[in-house]
CSV table of C-alpha atoms in Angstrom, one decimal:
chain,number,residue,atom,x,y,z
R,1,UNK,CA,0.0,0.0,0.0
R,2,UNK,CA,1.4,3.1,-0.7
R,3,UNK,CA,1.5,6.2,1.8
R,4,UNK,CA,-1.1,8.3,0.1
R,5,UNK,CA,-3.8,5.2,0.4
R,6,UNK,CA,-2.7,4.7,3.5
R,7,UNK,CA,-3.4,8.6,4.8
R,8,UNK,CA,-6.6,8.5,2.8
R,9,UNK,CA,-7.7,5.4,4.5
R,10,UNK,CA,-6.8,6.3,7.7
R,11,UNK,CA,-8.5,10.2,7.8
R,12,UNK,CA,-12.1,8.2,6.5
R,13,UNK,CA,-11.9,5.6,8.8
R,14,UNK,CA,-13.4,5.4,12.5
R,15,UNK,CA,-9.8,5.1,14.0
R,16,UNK,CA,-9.3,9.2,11.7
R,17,UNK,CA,-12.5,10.3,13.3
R,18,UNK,CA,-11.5,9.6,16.9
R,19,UNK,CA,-7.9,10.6,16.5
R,20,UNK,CA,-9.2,14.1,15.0
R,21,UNK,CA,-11.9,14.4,17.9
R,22,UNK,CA,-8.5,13.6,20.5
R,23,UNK,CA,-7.2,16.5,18.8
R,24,UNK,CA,-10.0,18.5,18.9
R,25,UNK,CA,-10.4,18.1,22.5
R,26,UNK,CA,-6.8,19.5,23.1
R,27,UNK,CA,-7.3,22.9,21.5
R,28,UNK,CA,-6.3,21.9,17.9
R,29,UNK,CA,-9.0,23.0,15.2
R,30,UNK,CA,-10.3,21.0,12.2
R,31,UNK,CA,-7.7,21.9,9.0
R,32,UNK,CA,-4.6,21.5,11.2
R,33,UNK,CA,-5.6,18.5,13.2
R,34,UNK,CA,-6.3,16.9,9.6
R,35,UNK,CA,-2.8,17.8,8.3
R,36,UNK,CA,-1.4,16.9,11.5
R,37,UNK,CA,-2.8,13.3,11.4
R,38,UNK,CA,-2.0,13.2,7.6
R,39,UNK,CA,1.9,13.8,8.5
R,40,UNK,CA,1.2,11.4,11.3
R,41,UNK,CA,-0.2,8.6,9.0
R,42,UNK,CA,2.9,9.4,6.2
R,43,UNK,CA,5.6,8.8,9.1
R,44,UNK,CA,3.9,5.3,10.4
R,45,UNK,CA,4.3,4.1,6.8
R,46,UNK,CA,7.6,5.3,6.4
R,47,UNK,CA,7.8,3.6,10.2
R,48,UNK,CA,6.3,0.7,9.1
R,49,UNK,CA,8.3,0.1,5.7
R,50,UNK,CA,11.3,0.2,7.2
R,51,UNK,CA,10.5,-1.6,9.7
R,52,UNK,CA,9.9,-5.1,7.1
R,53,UNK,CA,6.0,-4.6,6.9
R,54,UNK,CA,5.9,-4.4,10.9
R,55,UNK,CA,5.4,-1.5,14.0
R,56,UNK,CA,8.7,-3.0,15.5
R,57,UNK,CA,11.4,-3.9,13.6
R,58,UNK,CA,14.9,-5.6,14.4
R,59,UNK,CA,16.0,-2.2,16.9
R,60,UNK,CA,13.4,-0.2,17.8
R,61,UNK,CA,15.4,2.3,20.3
R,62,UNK,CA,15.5,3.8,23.4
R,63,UNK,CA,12.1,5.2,23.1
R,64,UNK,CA,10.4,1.1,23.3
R,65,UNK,CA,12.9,0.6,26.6
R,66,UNK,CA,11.3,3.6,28.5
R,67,UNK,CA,7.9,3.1,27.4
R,68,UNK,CA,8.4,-0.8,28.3
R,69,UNK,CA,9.7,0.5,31.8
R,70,UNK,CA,7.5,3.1,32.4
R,71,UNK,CA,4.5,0.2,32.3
R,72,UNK,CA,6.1,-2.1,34.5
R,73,UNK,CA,6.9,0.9,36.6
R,74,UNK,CA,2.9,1.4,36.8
R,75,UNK,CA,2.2,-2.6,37.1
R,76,UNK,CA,0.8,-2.7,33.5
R,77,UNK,CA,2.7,-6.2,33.5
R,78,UNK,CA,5.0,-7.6,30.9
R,79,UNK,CA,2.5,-7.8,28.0
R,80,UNK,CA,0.8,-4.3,27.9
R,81,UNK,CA,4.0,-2.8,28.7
R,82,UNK,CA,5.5,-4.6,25.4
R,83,UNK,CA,2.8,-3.0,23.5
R,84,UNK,CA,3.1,0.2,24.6
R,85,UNK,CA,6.9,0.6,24.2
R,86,UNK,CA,6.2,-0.4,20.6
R,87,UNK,CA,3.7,2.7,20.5
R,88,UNK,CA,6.5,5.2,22.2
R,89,UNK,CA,8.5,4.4,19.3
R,90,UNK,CA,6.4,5.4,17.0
R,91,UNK,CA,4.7,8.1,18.9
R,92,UNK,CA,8.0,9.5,19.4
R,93,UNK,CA,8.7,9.5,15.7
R,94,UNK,CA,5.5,11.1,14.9
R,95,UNK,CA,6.1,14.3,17.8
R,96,UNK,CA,9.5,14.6,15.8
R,97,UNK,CA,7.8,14.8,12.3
R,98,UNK,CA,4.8,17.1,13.2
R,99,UNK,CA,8.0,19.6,14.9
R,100,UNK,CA,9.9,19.6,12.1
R,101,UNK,CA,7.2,19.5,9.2
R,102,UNK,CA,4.7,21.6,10.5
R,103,UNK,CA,6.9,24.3,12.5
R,104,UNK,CA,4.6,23.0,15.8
R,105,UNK,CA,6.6,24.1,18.9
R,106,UNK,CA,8.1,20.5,20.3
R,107,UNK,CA,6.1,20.2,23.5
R,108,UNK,CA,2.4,20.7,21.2
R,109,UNK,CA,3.7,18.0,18.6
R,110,UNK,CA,4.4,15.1,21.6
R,111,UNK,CA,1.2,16.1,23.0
R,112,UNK,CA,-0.4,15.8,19.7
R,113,UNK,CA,1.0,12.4,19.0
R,114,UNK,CA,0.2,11.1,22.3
R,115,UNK,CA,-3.4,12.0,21.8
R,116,UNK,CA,-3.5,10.7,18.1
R,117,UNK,CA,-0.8,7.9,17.9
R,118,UNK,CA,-3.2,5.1,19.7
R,119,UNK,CA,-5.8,5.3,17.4
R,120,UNK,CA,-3.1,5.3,14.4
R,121,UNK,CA,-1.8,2.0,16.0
R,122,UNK,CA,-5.2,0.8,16.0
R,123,UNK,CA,-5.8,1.3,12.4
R,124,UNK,CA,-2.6,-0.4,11.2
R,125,UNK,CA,-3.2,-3.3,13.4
R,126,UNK,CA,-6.4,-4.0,11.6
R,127,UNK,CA,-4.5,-3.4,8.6
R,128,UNK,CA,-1.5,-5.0,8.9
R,129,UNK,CA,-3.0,-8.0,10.5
């Protein structure tokens, strides 16, 4: 699938509706929560693509280690906290991409991708299998 079908799919789909209402409910208005979660869509399948087809990959970083530690920290157990360190990566790489492509001040972008990054992880599970 290529990035622009993903996006598409994604901003139509029930996972897109709740991410943008996430968004909504943090302050950020219609157009730029939709170019937001476009930019956010593009880097999961840039993510995902180089990760082989997958969320994880062969080295996913620091970011899965504090995420992982940060749930056993809070007694998620080993399982949940798995999962969510393989969300921190890519939320963190989706903060980094709405900074940088948008001009979004760093601290709005991580909050931004912690709001919409679930329901983008929800999507391409459904997707990906």
């Amino acid at each position: 699938m290529d990035a622009q079908q993903l996006i598409s799919e994604f901003l139509s789909s029930e996972h897109g509706s709740q991410a943008a209402q996430a968004l909504s409910s943090q302050g950020i208005g219609a157009d730029d929560a939709q170019q937001m979660l476009s930019t956010a869509a593009e880097t999961a399948h840039v993510h995902v693509e180089e990760q082989g087809g997958g969320l994880l990959g062969q080295s996913p970083g620091k970011s899965f280690f504090a995420a992982f530690a940060a749930g056993l920290v809070r007694g998620d157990g080993v399982f949940k906290s798995l999962m969510e360190g393989g969300e921190g990566v890519l939320t963190g790489r989706v903060a980094e991409s709405i900074a940088n492509r948008m001009g979004v001040d760093p601290a709005v972008a991580s909050t931004v991708a912690a709001a919409a990054t679930p329901y983008l992880v929800a999507f391409l599970k459904e997707r990906l299998g």
